[in-house]
Amino acid sequence: MKTPYEQSVYDRATRKIQRIIAREGTADGQRLQPWYLAEIEDEIRQADKISALTVLANQSEPELLPDVS
């Protein structure tokens, strides 16, 4: 059974793959393979880590990250 986070990653990855396939096709079936889903899930996890670290860095050292708003 997947954790809520892992279920979220899976759901986001499948939606992303659906959007890619709708826009660009299956690439001769490559985008339908389990390894492709795993690759997209890894990308999402990496993006989540970077986002979390950015938020943490901004909270602990706000002057390190410029305000771009």
Coordinates of N, CA and C in Angstrom, one line a residue:
M1 N 0.8 -1.2 0.0 CA 0.0 0.0 0.0 C 0.9 1.3 0.0
K2 N 0.5 2.2 -0.8 CA 1.3 3.4 -1.0 C 1.0 4.4 0.2
T3 N 2.0 5.2 0.5 CA 1.7 6.3 1.5 C 0.9 7.4 0.7
P4 N 0.3 8.3 1.5 CA -0.4 9.4 0.8 C 0.5 10.2 -0.2
Y5 N 1.7 10.4 0.3 CA 2.7 11.1 -0.6 C 2.9 10.3 -1.9
E6 N 3.2 9.0 -1.7 CA 3.5 8.2 -2.9 C 2.3 8.1 -3.8
Q7 N 1.1 8.1 -3.3 CA -0.1 8.1 -4.1 C -0.2 9.4 -4.9
S8 N 0.1 10.5 -4.2 CA 0.1 11.8 -4.8 C 1.1 11.8 -6.0
V9 N 2.3 11.3 -5.8 CA 3.3 11.3 -6.8 C 2.8 10.5 -8.0
Y10 N 2.3 9.3 -7.7 CA 1.7 8.5 -8.8 C 0.7 9.2 -9.6
D11 N -0.3 9.8 -8.9 CA -1.4 10.5 -9.5 C -0.9 11.6 -10.4
R12 N 0.0 12.4 -9.9 CA 0.6 13.5 -10.6 C 1.4 13.0 -11.8
A13 N 2.1 11.9 -11.7 CA 2.9 11.4 -12.8 C 2.0 10.9 -13.9
T14 N 0.9 10.2 -13.5 CA 0.0 9.6 -14.5 C -0.7 10.8 -15.3
R15 N -1.1 11.8 -14.5 CA -1.7 13.0 -15.2 C -0.7 13.7 -16.2
K16 N 0.6 13.8 -15.7 CA 1.6 14.4 -16.6 C 1.8 13.5 -17.9
I17 N 1.8 12.2 -17.7 CA 2.0 11.4 -18.9 C 0.8 11.5 -19.8
Q18 N -0.4 11.5 -19.2 CA -1.6 11.7 -20.1 C -1.5 13.0 -20.9
R19 N -1.1 14.1 -20.3 CA -0.9 15.4 -21.0 C 0.1 15.3 -22.1
I20 N 1.3 14.6 -21.8 CA 2.3 14.5 -22.7 C 1.9 13.7 -23.9
I21 N 1.2 12.5 -23.7 CA 0.7 11.7 -24.7 C -0.4 12.4 -25.6
A22 N -1.2 13.2 -24.9 CA -2.2 14.0 -25.7 C -1.6 15.0 -26.6
R23 N -0.5 15.6 -26.2 CA 0.2 16.6 -26.9 C 1.2 16.0 -27.9
E24 N 1.9 15.0 -27.6 CA 3.0 14.5 -28.4 C 2.9 13.0 -28.8
G25 N 1.9 12.3 -28.4 CA 1.8 10.9 -28.7 C 2.6 10.0 -27.8
T26 N 2.6 8.7 -28.1 CA 3.2 7.7 -27.2 C 4.7 7.4 -27.5
A27 N 5.2 8.0 -28.5 CA 6.6 7.8 -28.9 C 6.8 6.3 -29.1
D28 N 6.0 5.7 -30.0 CA 6.0 4.3 -30.4 C 5.8 3.4 -29.1
G29 N 5.0 3.8 -28.2 CA 4.7 3.0 -27.0 C 5.6 3.2 -25.9
Q30 N 6.7 4.0 -26.1 CA 7.7 4.2 -25.0 C 7.1 4.9 -23.7
R31 N 6.1 5.8 -24.0 CA 5.5 6.5 -22.9 C 4.5 5.7 -22.1
L32 N 4.2 4.5 -22.6 CA 3.3 3.6 -21.9 C 4.0 2.6 -21.1
Q33 N 5.3 2.6 -21.1 CA 6.1 1.6 -20.4 C 6.2 1.9 -18.9
P34 N 6.3 0.9 -18.0 CA 6.5 1.2 -16.6 C 7.7 2.0 -16.3
W35 N 8.8 1.9 -17.0 CA 10.0 2.6 -16.7 C 9.8 4.1 -16.9
Y36 N 8.9 4.5 -17.9 CA 8.6 5.9 -18.1 C 7.9 6.5 -17.0
L37 N 6.9 5.8 -16.4 CA 6.2 6.2 -15.3 C 7.2 6.4 -14.1
A38 N 8.1 5.5 -13.9 CA 9.0 5.6 -12.8 C 9.9 6.8 -13.0
E39 N 10.3 7.1 -14.2 CA 11.1 8.2 -14.5 C 10.4 9.5 -14.2
I40 N 9.1 9.6 -14.5 CA 8.4 10.8 -14.3 C 8.1 11.0 -12.7
E41 N 7.9 9.8 -12.1 CA 7.7 9.9 -10.6 C 9.0 10.4 -10.0
D42 N 10.2 9.9 -10.4 CA 11.5 10.4 -9.9 C 11.6 11.9 -10.1
E43 N 11.2 12.4 -11.3 CA 11.3 13.8 -11.6 C 10.4 14.6 -10.6
I44 N 9.2 14.1 -10.3 CA 8.3 14.8 -9.4 C 8.9 14.8 -8.0
R45 N 9.4 13.7 -7.5 CA 10.0 13.7 -6.2 C 11.2 14.7 -6.1
Q46 N 12.0 14.7 -7.1 CA 13.2 15.6 -7.1 C 12.7 17.1 -7.1
A47 N 11.7 17.4 -7.9 CA 11.1 18.8 -7.9 C 10.5 19.1 -6.5
D48 N 9.8 18.1 -5.9 CA 9.3 18.4 -4.5 C 10.4 18.6 -3.5
K49 N 11.5 17.9 -3.6 CA 12.6 18.1 -2.7 C 13.2 19.5 -2.9
I50 N 13.4 19.9 -4.1 CA 14.0 21.2 -4.4 C 13.0 22.3 -3.9
S51 N 11.8 22.1 -4.1 CA 10.8 23.1 -3.6 C 10.8 23.2 -2.1
A52 N 10.8 22.0 -1.4 CA 10.8 22.0 0.0 C 12.1 22.7 0.6
L53 N 13.2 22.4 0.0 CA 14.5 23.0 0.4 C 14.5 24.5 0.2
T54 N 13.9 24.9 -0.9 CA 13.8 26.4 -1.2 C 13.0 27.1 -0.1
V55 N 11.8 26.5 0.2 CA 10.9 27.1 1.2 C 11.7 27.1 2.6
L56 N 12.3 26.0 2.9 CA 13.1 25.9 4.2 C 14.2 27.0 4.2
A57 N 14.9 27.1 3.2 CA 16.0 28.1 3.1 C 15.5 29.5 3.2
N58 N 14.3 29.8 2.6 CA 13.7 31.1 2.6 C 13.2 31.4 4.0
Q59 N 12.7 30.4 4.7 CA 12.2 30.6 6.1 C 13.4 30.8 7.1
S60 N 14.5 30.1 6.9 CA 15.6 30.2 7.9 C 16.5 31.4 7.5
E61 N 16.7 31.7 6.3 CA 17.6 32.7 5.8 C 17.0 33.5 4.7
P62 N 16.0 34.3 5.0 CA 15.2 35.0 4.0 C 16.1 35.9 3.1
E63 N 17.2 36.4 3.6 CA 18.0 37.3 2.8 C 18.8 36.6 1.7
L64 N 18.9 35.2 1.8 CA 19.6 34.5 0.8 C 18.9 34.4 -0.5
L65 N 17.6 34.4 -0.5 CA 16.8 34.3 -1.7 C 16.1 35.7 -1.9
P66 N 16.4 36.2 -3.1 CA 15.8 37.6 -3.4 C 14.3 37.5 -3.6
D67 N 13.6 38.6 -3.2 CA 12.2 38.7 -3.4 C 11.9 39.1 -4.8
V68 N 11.3 38.2 -5.6 CA 11.0 38.5 -7.0 C 9.6 38.9 -7.2
S69 N 8.8 39.1 -6.2 CA 7.4 39.5 -6.4 C 7.2 40.9 -6.7

